Structure formats: C-alpha cells, structure tokens
XYZ file of C-alpha atoms in Angstrom:
741
model
C 118.156 37.117 98.352
C 116.877 39.691 96.002
C 120.305 41.179 95.675
C 121.670 37.761 94.883
C 119.075 37.171 92.088
C 119.807 40.664 90.752
C 123.669 39.816 90.567
C 123.091 36.426 88.868
C 120.900 38.093 86.269
C 123.390 40.876 85.615
C 126.131 38.308 85.149
C 124.053 36.162 82.728
C 123.191 39.399 80.888
C 126.952 40.368 80.587
C 127.899 36.891 79.608
C 125.318 36.918 76.771
C 126.561 40.342 75.535
C 130.050 39.119 75.508
C 129.000 36.026 73.788
C 127.238 37.840 71.163
C 130.059 40.215 70.667
C 132.529 37.178 70.204
C 130.209 35.624 67.751
C 129.853 38.842 65.768
C 133.572 39.397 65.628
C 133.982 35.700 64.270
C 131.290 36.418 61.597
C 132.878 39.798 60.786
C 136.217 37.879 60.315
C 134.738 35.241 58.018
C 132.943 37.825 55.938
C 136.028 39.873 55.753
C 138.040 36.962 54.342
C 135.287 36.304 51.789
C 135.530 39.993 50.816
C 139.312 39.881 50.767
C 139.141 36.941 48.308
C 136.561 38.700 46.213
C 138.536 41.862 46.035
C 141.659 39.873 45.178
C 139.587 38.139 42.340
C 138.361 41.601 41.028
C 141.826 42.977 41.019
C 143.150 39.871 39.365
C 140.569 40.235 36.621
C 141.635 43.797 35.912
C 145.336 42.928 35.921
C 144.743 39.929 33.567
C 142.811 42.160 31.166
C 145.483 44.665 31.277
C 148.192 41.863 30.751
C 146.270 40.301 27.954
C 145.973 43.852 26.086
C 149.520 44.617 26.574
C 150.663 41.156 25.315
C 148.289 41.587 22.280
C 149.751 44.840 21.364
C 153.395 43.670 21.642
C 152.198 40.693 19.269
C 150.718 43.110 16.929
C 153.854 45.243 16.927
C 156.043 42.069 16.367
C 153.867 41.008 13.351
C 154.158 44.523 11.802
C 157.903 44.202 12.235
C 157.678 40.804 10.401
C 155.710 42.314 7.485
C 158.502 45.049 7.295
C 161.246 42.346 6.946
C 159.207 40.524 4.473
C 158.641 43.655 2.317
C 162.510 44.198 2.564
C 163.277 40.688 1.588
C 160.892 41.091 -1.538
C 162.997 44.157 -2.481
C 166.585 42.908 -2.005
C 168.424 39.586 -2.024
C 171.094 40.767 0.082
C 170.752 38.632 3.311
C 173.289 40.625 5.275
C 170.938 43.764 4.967
C 167.804 41.778 5.856
C 169.465 40.296 8.890
C 170.794 43.416 10.203
C 167.257 45.050 9.729
C 165.739 42.177 11.358
C 168.104 42.312 14.226
C 167.379 46.036 14.783
C 163.870 45.355 15.167
C 164.553 42.753 18.085
C 164.511 39.484 16.323
C 166.935 36.976 17.471
C 167.777 35.360 14.087
C 166.400 34.886 10.593
C 166.384 31.978 8.217
C 165.570 31.774 4.401
C 163.847 28.619 3.144
C 161.146 27.338 0.944
C 157.652 28.932 0.591
C 154.896 27.364 2.642
C 152.063 29.511 1.345
C 150.837 30.287 5.004
C 151.979 32.476 7.852
C 152.738 30.445 10.937
C 153.782 31.333 14.574
C 155.237 28.347 16.527
C 157.344 27.823 19.539
C 160.590 26.285 18.851
C 162.590 23.510 20.771
C 164.541 26.247 22.664
C 161.498 28.078 24.065
C 161.554 30.947 21.632
C 159.093 32.026 19.161
C 159.450 31.054 15.361
C 157.323 33.221 12.859
C 157.273 32.137 9.190
C 156.150 34.371 6.384
C 156.409 34.274 2.619
C 158.786 36.571 0.842
C 158.878 36.443 -2.934
C 159.952 33.049 -4.300
C 161.161 32.102 -0.764
C 159.984 31.911 2.706
C 161.644 33.638 5.762
C 161.425 32.531 9.536
C 162.123 35.114 12.142
C 162.996 33.865 15.574
C 162.232 35.701 18.957
C 164.246 34.889 22.079
C 162.828 33.280 25.080
C 163.728 36.279 27.163
C 161.562 38.719 24.976
C 158.912 36.224 25.157
C 159.047 36.270 28.893
C 158.541 40.121 28.852
C 155.625 39.542 26.520
C 153.685 36.706 28.181
C 155.304 35.291 31.347
C 157.062 38.068 33.268
C 155.774 38.471 36.885
C 153.519 41.665 37.325
C 154.477 42.715 40.891
C 156.710 41.414 43.718
C 156.327 37.800 43.037
C 152.529 37.941 44.203
C 151.476 37.799 40.421
C 152.683 35.920 37.544
C 151.358 34.902 34.041
C 151.996 32.266 31.475
C 150.776 31.224 27.935
C 148.805 28.061 27.302
C 147.322 26.586 24.105
C 143.743 25.249 23.670
C 144.565 21.885 25.102
C 146.104 23.425 28.241
C 149.651 22.866 27.293
C 152.004 25.430 28.609
C 153.735 27.382 26.130
C 155.912 29.631 28.284
C 157.501 28.397 31.475
C 156.977 30.007 34.963
C 160.212 30.359 36.776
C 159.168 32.210 39.945
C 156.589 29.662 41.195
C 157.142 26.002 41.422
C 153.545 24.769 41.290
C 153.091 24.493 37.429
C 156.768 23.194 36.947
C 155.474 19.690 38.069
C 153.362 19.604 34.961
C 153.545 20.645 31.337
C 149.787 20.940 31.058
C 147.315 23.064 33.202
C 144.502 20.724 32.993
C 146.527 17.846 34.458
C 147.823 20.163 37.205
C 144.438 21.169 38.193
C 143.403 17.454 38.333
C 145.909 16.936 41.016
C 144.925 20.133 42.920
C 141.904 20.858 44.964
C 139.655 23.401 43.050
C 137.266 25.725 44.632
C 134.048 27.554 43.635
C 132.588 24.199 42.281
C 134.769 24.058 39.113
C 136.321 20.843 37.723
C 139.469 20.456 35.358
C 136.982 19.373 32.668
C 135.280 22.866 32.875
C 138.871 24.434 32.316
C 139.484 22.128 29.460
C 136.071 23.054 27.768
C 136.715 26.742 28.273
C 140.098 26.601 26.765
C 138.810 24.574 23.787
C 136.034 27.025 23.234
C 138.318 30.208 23.482
C 136.500 31.409 26.617
C 137.909 33.135 29.631
C 137.443 32.202 33.230
C 138.625 32.166 36.748
C 138.964 29.735 39.717
C 140.670 29.236 43.023
C 142.627 26.208 43.946
C 144.603 24.675 46.797
C 147.860 22.682 46.351
C 149.647 21.615 49.459
C 149.792 24.406 52.008
C 149.091 27.229 49.632
C 146.087 28.650 47.906
C 146.057 30.503 44.584
C 143.529 32.361 42.420
C 143.705 32.259 38.706
C 142.097 34.288 35.857
C 142.616 33.213 32.139
C 141.669 35.386 29.085
C 141.827 34.345 25.240
C 144.707 36.187 23.690
C 143.123 36.311 20.208
C 146.393 34.847 18.674
C 146.243 31.358 17.345
C 144.196 29.412 20.040
C 146.415 30.714 22.988
C 145.086 31.739 26.297
C 147.016 34.012 28.792
C 146.769 32.730 32.497
C 147.298 35.190 35.416
C 148.029 34.009 38.775
C 147.823 35.725 42.209
C 149.620 33.736 44.819
C 148.351 33.149 48.321
C 150.674 35.729 49.628
C 148.241 38.514 48.584
C 145.323 36.723 50.176
C 147.184 35.964 53.180
C 148.388 39.503 53.483
C 144.696 40.706 53.276
C 143.526 38.103 55.726
C 146.280 39.366 58.164
C 145.086 42.992 57.958
C 141.578 41.617 58.832
C 142.926 39.735 61.859
C 144.569 42.910 62.849
C 141.409 44.874 62.211
C 139.280 42.333 64.188
C 141.856 42.478 67.183
C 141.470 46.390 67.040
C 137.714 46.142 66.943
C 137.752 43.579 69.689
C 139.869 45.708 71.877
C 137.545 48.718 71.104
C 134.384 46.904 72.022
C 136.078 45.575 75.273
C 136.890 49.157 76.157
C 133.502 50.333 75.120
C 131.779 47.670 77.200
C 133.932 48.478 80.222
C 133.041 52.315 79.902
C 129.264 51.423 79.389
C 129.479 49.255 82.458
C 131.181 52.003 84.390
C 128.667 54.458 83.050
C 125.874 52.404 84.039
C 127.102 52.145 87.633
C 127.782 55.790 87.866
C 124.352 56.402 86.414
C 122.676 54.247 89.011
C 124.745 55.872 91.676
C 123.852 59.320 90.514
C 120.263 58.485 89.952
C 119.787 57.506 93.453
C 121.518 60.595 94.575
C 119.418 62.840 92.307
C 116.118 60.982 93.408
C 117.075 62.066 97.032
C 117.719 65.647 95.931
C 114.390 65.627 93.974
C 112.524 64.610 96.985
C 113.984 67.367 98.997
C 113.287 69.940 96.159
C 109.740 68.601 95.948
C 109.305 69.028 99.645
C 110.603 72.612 99.356
C 108.563 73.311 96.138
C 105.432 72.211 98.187
C 106.229 74.564 100.955
C 106.876 77.425 98.278
C 103.590 76.598 96.540
C 101.634 76.845 99.808
C 103.353 80.131 100.461
C 102.469 81.512 97.078
C 98.957 80.454 97.343
C 98.649 82.495 100.541
C 100.513 85.420 99.075
C 98.941 85.343 95.576
C 96.224 88.025 94.766
C 94.706 85.612 92.251
C 92.021 83.211 93.478
C 93.307 79.570 92.951
C 91.360 76.504 93.529
C 91.573 72.857 93.366
C 88.870 70.029 93.219
C 89.399 66.379 94.227
C 87.339 64.421 91.742
C 87.072 61.332 94.048
C 85.749 63.216 97.010
C 84.289 66.195 95.329
C 86.021 68.714 97.793
C 86.962 71.972 96.631
C 89.758 74.113 98.293
C 90.771 77.771 97.670
C 93.742 79.881 98.531
C 93.716 82.896 101.038
C 93.124 85.142 97.858
C 89.409 84.303 97.896
C 88.828 85.658 101.297
C 90.964 88.695 100.516
C 89.221 89.757 97.379
C 85.775 88.912 98.267
C 85.861 89.669 102.013
C 84.226 86.337 102.976
C 84.758 82.706 103.042
C 83.839 80.554 100.116
C 80.437 79.110 100.028
C 80.907 76.184 97.758
C 83.438 73.713 99.166
C 82.049 70.500 97.540
C 80.832 69.564 94.058
C 77.478 68.632 95.645
C 76.757 72.181 96.739
C 76.686 73.266 93.022
C 72.927 72.572 92.510
C 71.847 76.000 93.371
C 75.017 77.900 92.194
C 75.518 79.922 89.174
C 74.373 78.373 85.826
C 78.028 79.017 84.512
C 79.421 76.837 87.210
C 76.996 73.985 86.499
C 78.073 74.279 82.653
C 81.662 73.928 83.598
C 80.843 70.611 85.669
C 79.037 69.334 82.398
C 81.899 70.109 80.284
C 84.215 68.128 82.588
C 81.901 65.113 82.777
C 81.741 65.183 78.961
C 85.581 64.884 78.610
C 86.784 68.456 78.321
C 90.336 68.894 79.464
C 90.159 72.602 79.926
C 87.879 75.456 79.577
C 86.724 78.928 80.896
C 83.341 80.712 81.779
C 82.432 84.082 83.012
C 80.340 84.555 86.249
C 79.324 87.090 89.079
C 80.703 86.667 92.582
C 79.062 88.638 95.381
C 81.434 90.731 97.438
C 80.880 90.761 101.379
C 79.384 94.420 101.013
C 76.785 92.906 98.734
C 78.320 94.140 95.492
C 78.317 91.697 92.330
C 81.688 91.741 90.311
C 82.436 89.788 87.010
C 85.015 87.202 87.168
C 86.536 84.777 84.611
C 87.148 81.073 85.758
C 89.709 79.018 84.064
C 90.064 75.208 84.812
C 92.309 72.395 83.615
C 91.975 68.643 84.423
C 94.784 66.426 85.832
C 94.420 62.883 84.690
C 95.708 59.751 86.565
C 97.631 56.806 84.941
C 94.852 55.449 82.858
C 94.424 59.110 81.315
C 90.635 58.441 80.967
C 89.151 60.115 84.150
C 90.427 63.410 85.668
C 91.679 62.791 89.292
C 91.889 66.649 90.022
C 90.679 69.919 88.545
C 92.844 72.959 89.139
C 92.037 76.673 88.063
C 92.039 80.153 88.803
C 89.403 82.911 89.244
C 90.459 86.277 87.671
C 88.718 89.701 88.185
C 87.783 90.720 84.631
C 88.408 94.499 85.202
C 91.770 94.019 86.421
C 92.793 91.377 83.772
C 91.547 93.882 80.854
C 93.603 96.695 82.591
C 96.604 94.549 82.556
C 96.248 93.587 79.058
C 95.779 97.311 77.986
C 98.993 98.201 79.894
C 101.024 95.415 78.126
C 99.552 96.293 74.718
C 100.576 99.771 75.159
C 104.081 98.674 76.170
C 104.318 96.590 73.015
C 102.872 99.278 70.439
C 105.001 102.231 71.866
C 108.494 103.143 70.855
C 110.592 102.708 73.864
C 112.924 105.912 73.208
C 110.302 108.381 72.099
C 106.912 107.097 73.406
C 105.382 107.326 70.090
C 103.722 104.546 68.222
C 106.145 101.926 66.600
C 105.766 101.259 62.831
C 103.203 98.276 63.161
C 100.996 99.973 65.595
C 101.239 103.304 63.543
C 100.297 101.535 60.292
C 97.428 99.740 61.883
C 95.831 102.771 63.520
C 96.573 104.997 60.364
C 94.882 102.324 58.080
C 91.876 102.269 60.304
C 91.468 106.041 60.483
C 92.163 106.297 56.695
C 89.314 103.784 56.003
C 86.802 105.977 57.836
C 88.140 109.482 56.381
C 89.460 108.770 52.805
C 88.586 112.124 51.436
C 89.824 114.248 54.261
C 93.135 113.158 55.633
C 96.880 113.891 55.269
C 100.205 112.238 55.799
C 103.397 113.791 56.710
C 106.716 111.865 56.742
C 109.743 113.649 58.533
C 113.418 112.779 58.065
C 116.276 114.156 60.147
C 118.854 115.531 57.549
C 122.405 113.924 57.896
C 121.293 111.879 61.011
C 123.910 108.997 60.117
C 126.726 111.481 60.028
C 125.510 113.337 63.195
C 124.936 110.167 65.114
C 128.573 109.187 64.436
C 130.138 112.561 65.258
C 132.032 112.711 68.425
C 130.590 116.171 69.487
C 127.115 117.683 69.436
C 123.853 115.883 70.066
C 124.154 111.919 69.971
C 121.769 110.094 67.725
C 119.238 109.116 70.626
C 119.171 112.564 71.944
C 118.287 113.922 68.423
C 115.573 111.482 68.064
C 113.921 112.562 71.435
C 114.237 116.208 70.317
C 112.367 115.341 67.142
C 109.600 113.505 69.098
C 109.178 116.433 71.637
C 109.048 119.120 68.677
C 106.353 116.889 66.909
C 104.263 116.821 70.163
C 104.565 120.556 70.623
C 103.480 121.517 66.878
C 100.958 118.824 66.199
C 97.187 119.567 66.701
C 95.203 117.383 68.842
C 93.679 113.962 67.591
C 96.537 112.950 65.242
C 98.418 109.792 65.110
C 102.151 110.055 65.433
C 104.855 107.326 65.161
C 108.482 106.637 64.655
C 108.536 104.419 61.506
C 112.316 103.463 61.472
C 115.583 105.089 62.655
C 115.276 108.725 62.093
C 112.026 108.492 60.002
C 108.912 109.855 61.668
C 105.361 110.243 60.520
C 102.040 112.042 61.327
C 98.585 111.018 60.214
C 95.957 113.839 60.273
C 92.172 113.755 59.598
C 89.166 116.195 59.557
C 89.035 120.039 58.883
C 92.608 120.049 57.378
C 93.864 122.487 54.537
C 96.940 122.868 52.488
C 97.709 126.251 54.220
C 97.259 124.629 57.571
C 99.641 121.846 56.713
C 102.307 124.163 55.352
C 102.140 126.256 58.554
C 102.728 123.358 60.751
C 105.443 122.250 58.692
C 107.086 125.549 59.114
C 106.638 125.530 62.759
C 108.015 122.128 63.121
C 111.198 123.109 61.088
C 111.746 126.086 63.340
C 111.009 124.261 66.544
C 113.330 121.277 65.527
C 115.848 123.969 64.313
C 116.489 124.989 67.799
C 118.823 121.858 68.045
C 120.926 123.365 65.427
C 120.017 120.753 62.999
C 117.339 120.518 59.942
C 114.902 118.134 58.741
C 113.097 117.253 55.480
C 109.339 116.990 55.226
C 107.112 115.261 52.677
C 103.347 116.125 52.644
C 100.528 114.325 50.824
C 96.729 115.104 50.950
C 94.199 112.434 50.115
C 92.350 113.369 47.024
C 90.097 110.220 46.946
C 92.094 108.269 44.450
C 94.249 106.432 47.009
C 92.968 103.040 48.237
C 95.306 102.250 51.231
C 97.643 103.971 53.589
C 100.553 102.088 51.771
C 99.817 104.144 48.595
C 99.613 107.277 50.621
C 102.943 106.493 52.047
C 104.440 106.039 48.674
C 103.456 109.489 47.528
C 104.569 111.176 50.725
C 107.971 109.440 50.392
C 108.142 110.987 46.811
C 107.529 114.312 48.192
C 110.294 113.820 50.770
C 112.666 112.650 48.074
C 112.136 115.755 46.217
C 113.180 117.797 49.279
C 116.330 115.847 49.512
C 116.946 116.419 45.868
C 116.578 120.047 46.297
C 119.215 120.374 49.145
C 117.159 119.069 52.055
C 115.962 121.456 54.876
C 112.393 122.039 53.811
C 108.880 120.611 53.093
C 107.307 119.431 49.803
C 103.750 118.617 48.800
C 103.248 115.624 46.531
C 101.646 117.646 43.796
C 104.910 119.554 43.160
C 104.544 122.711 45.168
C 107.681 123.426 46.883
C 109.026 125.468 49.735
C 112.623 125.613 51.169
C 113.983 127.802 53.841
C 117.122 128.807 51.669
C 116.086 129.161 48.007
C 119.673 129.887 46.946
C 120.008 128.695 43.344
C 118.050 125.328 43.790
C 115.398 126.506 41.347
C 117.791 125.522 38.503
C 116.648 121.855 38.885
C 113.228 121.352 37.594
C 113.206 117.678 37.424
C 112.026 115.415 40.353
C 114.600 112.459 40.107
C 118.104 111.617 39.023
C 117.163 110.748 35.469
C 115.855 114.308 34.786
C 119.036 115.665 36.376
C 121.096 113.513 34.096
C 119.276 114.597 31.145
C 119.804 118.324 31.913
C 123.631 117.684 32.416
C 123.825 115.762 29.103
C 121.926 118.692 27.171
C 124.195 121.210 28.639
C 127.415 119.298 27.845
C 126.311 118.751 24.175
C 125.253 122.326 23.628
C 127.940 124.221 25.693
C 130.192 126.323 23.550
C 133.247 125.863 25.817
C 134.381 122.781 27.708
C 134.379 124.967 31.005
C 130.761 125.952 30.416
C 129.459 122.575 29.620
C 131.280 120.784 32.430
C 130.780 123.512 35.071
C 126.995 123.108 34.994
C 127.410 119.186 35.369
C 129.784 119.385 38.314
C 127.366 121.990 39.985
C 124.472 119.535 39.822
C 126.862 116.620 40.821
C 127.922 118.335 43.875
C 124.378 119.175 44.839
C 122.834 115.776 43.956
C 125.478 113.843 46.121
C 125.516 116.795 48.902
C 129.194 116.831 48.196
C 131.575 119.597 49.293
C 132.850 119.872 45.865
C 132.908 118.242 42.309
C 135.863 118.449 39.919
C 137.392 116.980 36.598
C 141.122 115.547 36.509
C 142.619 115.314 32.922
C 145.474 113.059 32.061
C 148.308 114.792 30.448
C 150.345 111.830 29.083
C 152.990 113.913 27.631
C 153.772 115.507 31.130
C 152.983 112.293 32.936
C 150.532 113.888 35.283
C 147.072 114.488 36.340
C 145.741 118.152 36.253
C 142.425 119.527 37.662
C 141.019 121.755 34.995
C 137.311 122.246 36.347
C 135.934 122.362 39.888
C 132.726 123.394 41.746
C 132.534 124.206 45.482
C 129.358 124.449 47.383
C 130.962 126.557 49.985
C 132.994 129.796 48.436
C 135.955 130.079 50.710
C 138.371 131.968 48.328
C 140.447 130.594 45.462
C 141.721 127.096 45.811
C 144.718 125.935 44.051
C 144.134 123.465 41.231
C 145.390 119.941 41.833
C 148.396 118.634 39.961
C 149.331 114.868 40.642
C 152.401 113.255 39.162
C 152.250 109.722 37.903
C 155.071 108.251 40.036
C 153.412 109.939 43.239
C 149.916 108.445 42.553
C 149.949 104.551 42.231
C 146.434 104.150 43.261
C 145.010 106.668 40.679
C 147.186 105.262 37.855
C 145.939 101.643 38.616
C 142.314 102.926 38.682
C 142.913 104.844 35.355
C 144.664 101.763 33.783
C 141.817 99.252 35.011
C 139.132 101.883 34.246
C 137.529 101.155 37.733
C 136.166 103.583 40.284
C 138.347 104.611 43.305
C 137.388 105.449 46.945
C 139.830 107.053 49.198
C 139.476 107.909 52.704
C 142.024 109.782 54.940
C 142.320 107.332 57.722
C 145.632 105.417 59.080
C 143.952 102.170 58.037
C 144.145 103.145 54.392
C 148.011 102.479 54.431
C 148.141 101.738 50.768
C 147.672 105.513 49.971
C 150.767 107.506 49.155
C 151.291 110.725 50.838
C 150.657 112.726 47.662
C 147.295 110.945 47.179
C 146.379 111.546 50.717
C 147.272 115.345 50.431
C 144.471 115.426 47.855
C 142.046 114.923 50.716
C 143.920 116.748 53.456
C 144.872 119.881 51.721
C 141.288 121.019 51.203
C 140.029 119.718 54.537
C 137.832 116.793 53.040
C 137.043 113.466 54.645
C 136.991 111.389 51.531
C 136.858 111.461 47.666
C 135.349 109.296 45.056
C 136.704 109.164 41.474
C 135.259 107.518 38.449
C 137.259 107.232 35.111
C 136.126 109.508 32.146
C 135.086 107.901 28.790
C 135.383 104.298 27.642
C 137.954 101.716 28.898
C 141.360 102.045 27.506
C 141.023 105.914 26.776
C 142.812 106.981 29.943
C 141.284 110.476 29.742
C 141.155 111.239 33.539
C 138.551 111.323 36.211
C 135.428 113.047 37.476
C 135.410 113.183 41.415
C 133.384 114.214 44.368
C 134.586 115.057 47.800
C 132.831 114.100 51.131
C 129.532 112.924 49.646
C 126.635 112.689 52.100
C 123.541 111.786 50.052
C 122.937 109.412 47.291
C 126.299 107.671 48.090
C 125.108 104.384 46.728
C 123.872 105.887 43.231
C 127.150 105.201 41.380
C 125.298 105.038 38.091
C 124.736 108.949 38.133
C 128.514 109.646 38.340
C 129.309 106.978 35.728
C 126.926 108.367 33.430
C 128.343 111.842 33.634
C 131.786 110.363 33.309
C 130.942 108.565 30.047
C 129.385 111.715 28.585
C 132.209 114.046 29.675
C 134.754 111.671 28.164
C 132.836 111.722 24.820
C 132.786 115.325 24.797
C 136.496 115.606 25.301
C 137.095 113.162 22.508
C 134.847 115.166 20.194
C 136.422 118.555 20.948
C 139.953 116.943 20.422
C 138.752 115.760 17.010
C 137.329 119.179 16.246
C 140.791 120.839 17.164
C 142.517 118.693 14.628
C 140.284 119.376 11.859
C-alpha cells in the first residue's frame, strides 16, 4: 500500500514538472515572438532613418544640379548647350517657359519629377525620370523583405510600389489603413494627423493572411514623408527561428529530465548500498575504537549525562596501577575540587574545558594530570547527552612538546637552529647583554658554483662540514644557526674581546679549509649604540661584504680593520663598496698618461670586483672590419696570451650587439646554437666558461666592448660594467680628438 502511494505521488510530481516545463516553453515562445517583433521594429527604424537620410542627400544633390543648370541658363541662350549639360547631370529633359517667381517640385503625369526654377527673364523646368525616382525613394532595401515609398501630407502615394501588391489597391495610405487591421492601438486618423503635422511614427497592420510593420519619417522636402515597410517574411523568419529554438530547448529539457530521473534512481540505489556499507564500517570502527581504547596509553573517559555513569579505558589501570574509584557523577561530592569545578562548568553550559588535578598512584605517590573534556549534544542541542575526554600526565605532555619544538626549531641538515629560532634566541640574549656581545656571519665562498660542480663536495656535504667546523671552534654557551643556504651565524655573549674573535675566526677558517674550500666572515661587536639584533645583523653583513669585495677568503670587523689570508695586492682598494671602486677607476682613466695605463687599472679592479678570470677591451677597427683586443688583465698569470682578433663576417652576434648598443652574454654550451664557431672560440681558446660584453661609449659610436670572462661574484651588478664602458668610451673619443689636433 505504501509503495503504491509513493508511486502515485511520484507520478503526480513528474506530471506537474512536465506541465510546468510545457507552460514555460509556451511562455518563452510568446515572449520570443514579442521580442522578434520588437527587434524587427528597431531594425526598421534604423533602416528608415538611413533611407530618409540617403533620399534627402540625393534630393540636395539634385537641387544643386538644378541651380547649376539655372546659372548656365543665365549665362547663355544656347538651349542645346543647356540641354546637354542638364542631361549630363542626370535630368531626363528640360523645358523653357515663362517665369513663375517661385521654385517648385511636383510630380508629373508620367510618374516623374518636374522641378521649376527661374533663369533670367524666363523659367526652366527640369524633369527627373521615374526610374531615377525609384532609386531615390521607392527602391526595395533587401531581398523583397523591405520596401519604401513617398507620400504627401494627405497620405497620397507619390511613388508607386511594384514589389508588393498591398498598397496598389489604393492611392492613399490613410484609406488603405482604414481597410486593414492596425495593431498597437493606432487608428487611421492617428496616421493622418501625424502626416499633416510633419511627424514620424510606426505601426503594425494585418491585411489578409499577412502582417507588416511600417515606419515613416518626414523627408524635409515639401510636405513629403518617406514610408519604410518590413514585410511579414522577416517576422515569420524570426518566428521560425524561435520555433526551432523552442523545439531544441524542449528536446534538451526532455533529455535533461530523463537524465535527472535516471540519476535520482541511481542515487537512491547507491545511497541504499552506501548505507549498508556505512553500517558495516561503523561496526568495524566501533570494534577498532574499543581496541584502541584498550591499547592507548592516554586515559580516556566517557560520562553518560542521563545515568551519570563514568567509564574509563584500560589505560587508567595501567598508569595508576589501580581501578578507578569514581564511576558515577554522584561520587564526586568528596572528590578533588577541580573535578567539582568541571561539573559546575558543564551545568553552566560550557561545551569544553580543562583543569589540573592530582591522582594517587597505587604506591601512594601523587602525580599531576591535565583533564580535558568536550560535551556531545543531542538533537535539541541544548543539553549534553555525553561528556567525553582524556586525562594526560603533565610531565609526559610537556616532554613531548619540548621534543616537537626542538624538531621544528632545528635545521634538518645541520642540527643548528633555523633562521626564526636563531633570531628569537639571539634577540632574547641581546636584550640581556647589549654591551657585551658579538655577532659573526659566515658565508661559504663560491657555494653556488661548488654545489653545481659534478666533482668534489656536493652542496649538502659542504654545509654539514661547515656546521661541524663551527661546533669544533666555537666556545661554550653560544647560539649557532643556519640562516639560509650557505649563510651561518654565531651569537656570543660575556667576556669576549676583539683578539678572541679574531683568533676564533682564524681557527674556523683553517678548520673549514681542510675541505679544500674557503669562507668569508663578517664580525661586529656591540658598542651600546645598536638597539636590536636586526641592526647588529646589518653591520655584520656590511663587514662580510667588505671581505667579498677584497677577494673573499678572510674575515673583517665592522669598524674597518681587515685581515685576509692572502694579502696579494688587494690593498689597492681602499673603498668599501662599488661606488668607491668606480670613482677610483674613473680618476685613473682621467689622469692616466697613456690609454694602456688608464684602462689597465680599471680592468684589474673590474676582474677582481666580479671575481672574473680576466677583463679586456675590444676596439672596433672599421677600416679593417674587425674587432681587436688592445688591453687585458688576467687574475692568474699563465704565460703570454695571444690577443683576440675577430672579423666582422665571423662575429654576427658581436656586430648585432655593437649596432644595437646592447650587452651580450655568451656561454659555451650546445644550446647556444646561434653562436658562430669563431665567437665560440673566444670562450674555448682560453678555457673560459662564459663571457659578458658591454659596448663602449654612447649609442651609435660603435667603439668596441669591455668584457669579463667567467664572472663569479656581483654578476647581477651590470651598472658597474656599464659605467666603466661609458667612461672608457669617452676617454677613447677624447684621445682621438687630441691626436687630430
């Protein structure tokens, strides 16, 4: 019986849905027809305006032609010349008669247009053929679906309509509309009044089995109006499209409805099957939950708020060595005050909470525990039906948190503090010892190149070696961390001196040097003027930057004192940044007696600034169509090196960069297939990995290049090389000018 009622209800619901869909389709069709008529009327208004403007323009041109004939008639009495000129302007014929003292434009008996104008003592009448008038006023606009005609203020038709027979039954539009059925609430009298007042308008009408829409616009000539008609073919065509669309929409809805019904049936089937599976999984979950309660080392409990019974898992007996004493809420009267407080919170509406209490072990020892609870509400969501929770040993819990915190703070590779943990601990130590602390930043030299090298230490191995060296050489009670990549830091407090820090830096260099690699170290001692660890870091970073600028492999204090393991000739650099180095190069170029002396110093500093294997200058010899190397500085002296000479036709990339005045970077790899063999030879013949070239002087000069080979440091600082290129180019121009003088 129930299944029959359900089936009948489902059938009624389906019938209602189908009925609503059918009614919606019918309403959509009616609305579509209304929209189609509206769109057709809008299109008709636009085309009527276009036709009106076109007709008005043609009439204006015709009247200008009439004026031209009149002027010619004023100038000559030769009627043959006047007639030929009028015919050339498109007039059908011309007649000479008496003056009428007024210009006129009338239709003649043959359907043409007669235009009268005074000419001297006589008057002339020019005739326009009906065929030309048809082009001006009455020609159909498109495929017999539109046509136009001309009427006067009384509704009389001035031009005939040949492609539609409706108006041929009457010579007057008002009379015709009296016999037709007008739409939109208009009457023939409304049309007559609009024509008499020179106003435009639109209407729809039915005559017989066809329905047309009409738009008329005043032409601005005499009292004429231009009527523009869209036949029922256009509307029928749009309605046919609507029927096709409605059929497609109905078919789509039917398919969607079928799919929906099928999906509903499938959903019900799958829901029933999933319910069975969920029940089975629930049974399994309950079994697993019971097993976990028995195996768990955390004490779990559950309280039934209806009966007040409290149950525990097996962990209670395992941890405390005894059975629970409180198994019902009624037994809490003499219990720990913390438990009574929890019961009060639950009665006051708390959904969860925690409290600390002491539990006695079977051996009599009291231990601190943390109890956590959460309420489970019933359908009304007002009163809890169960309270579940856990009782955790505080000592064990804190130990687990310490272990987890240590795992989060430590760098996984080195075991040192990570960036965030180091900064937090260093800031805390700095706040307590502002005037007696120091910060050391350590950077592995050329780490990026080493980590990518196929032989030697891999990057991770070198990082571990540095952390081991730091542990061996650092004193006790320091904070060590890996800040990022190959950057490390050490923070020291209490009883430190400049000599102590210099000694430790040297020991660290030697210890790490056993790997066959070097490091750069920046050191800063707090002088009481620094307010945060971030400022201390900034100063140490500047000291580290000086070491890099001086050739790496050493340590530097922030106040300017310097030490490097290989002094060589780095003492030539007195500045502490790229700007100071640029200034020294510019001064040497400006004061150098010879070009080689001036440029030689700049190339030397350029090679050391970029840590490049060499730096050189290529000069463009346009007469010989080649680029010639005239100056070079090499970091390592390996005997004499033959100067480079590159012919124009063998260096397409260099010549394009010279013409465009743009820097050029070339790498000796197979992927650089665009490099010619001769350009590649520039790299290979000297054992270089890459070259970077910057055009000399100003754009358009084509003086040559300044280049560096295999740069390792400051690779992104293109401004340094561009500044030197501009200065060297200006010096070349100045020396050429002096030679001419």
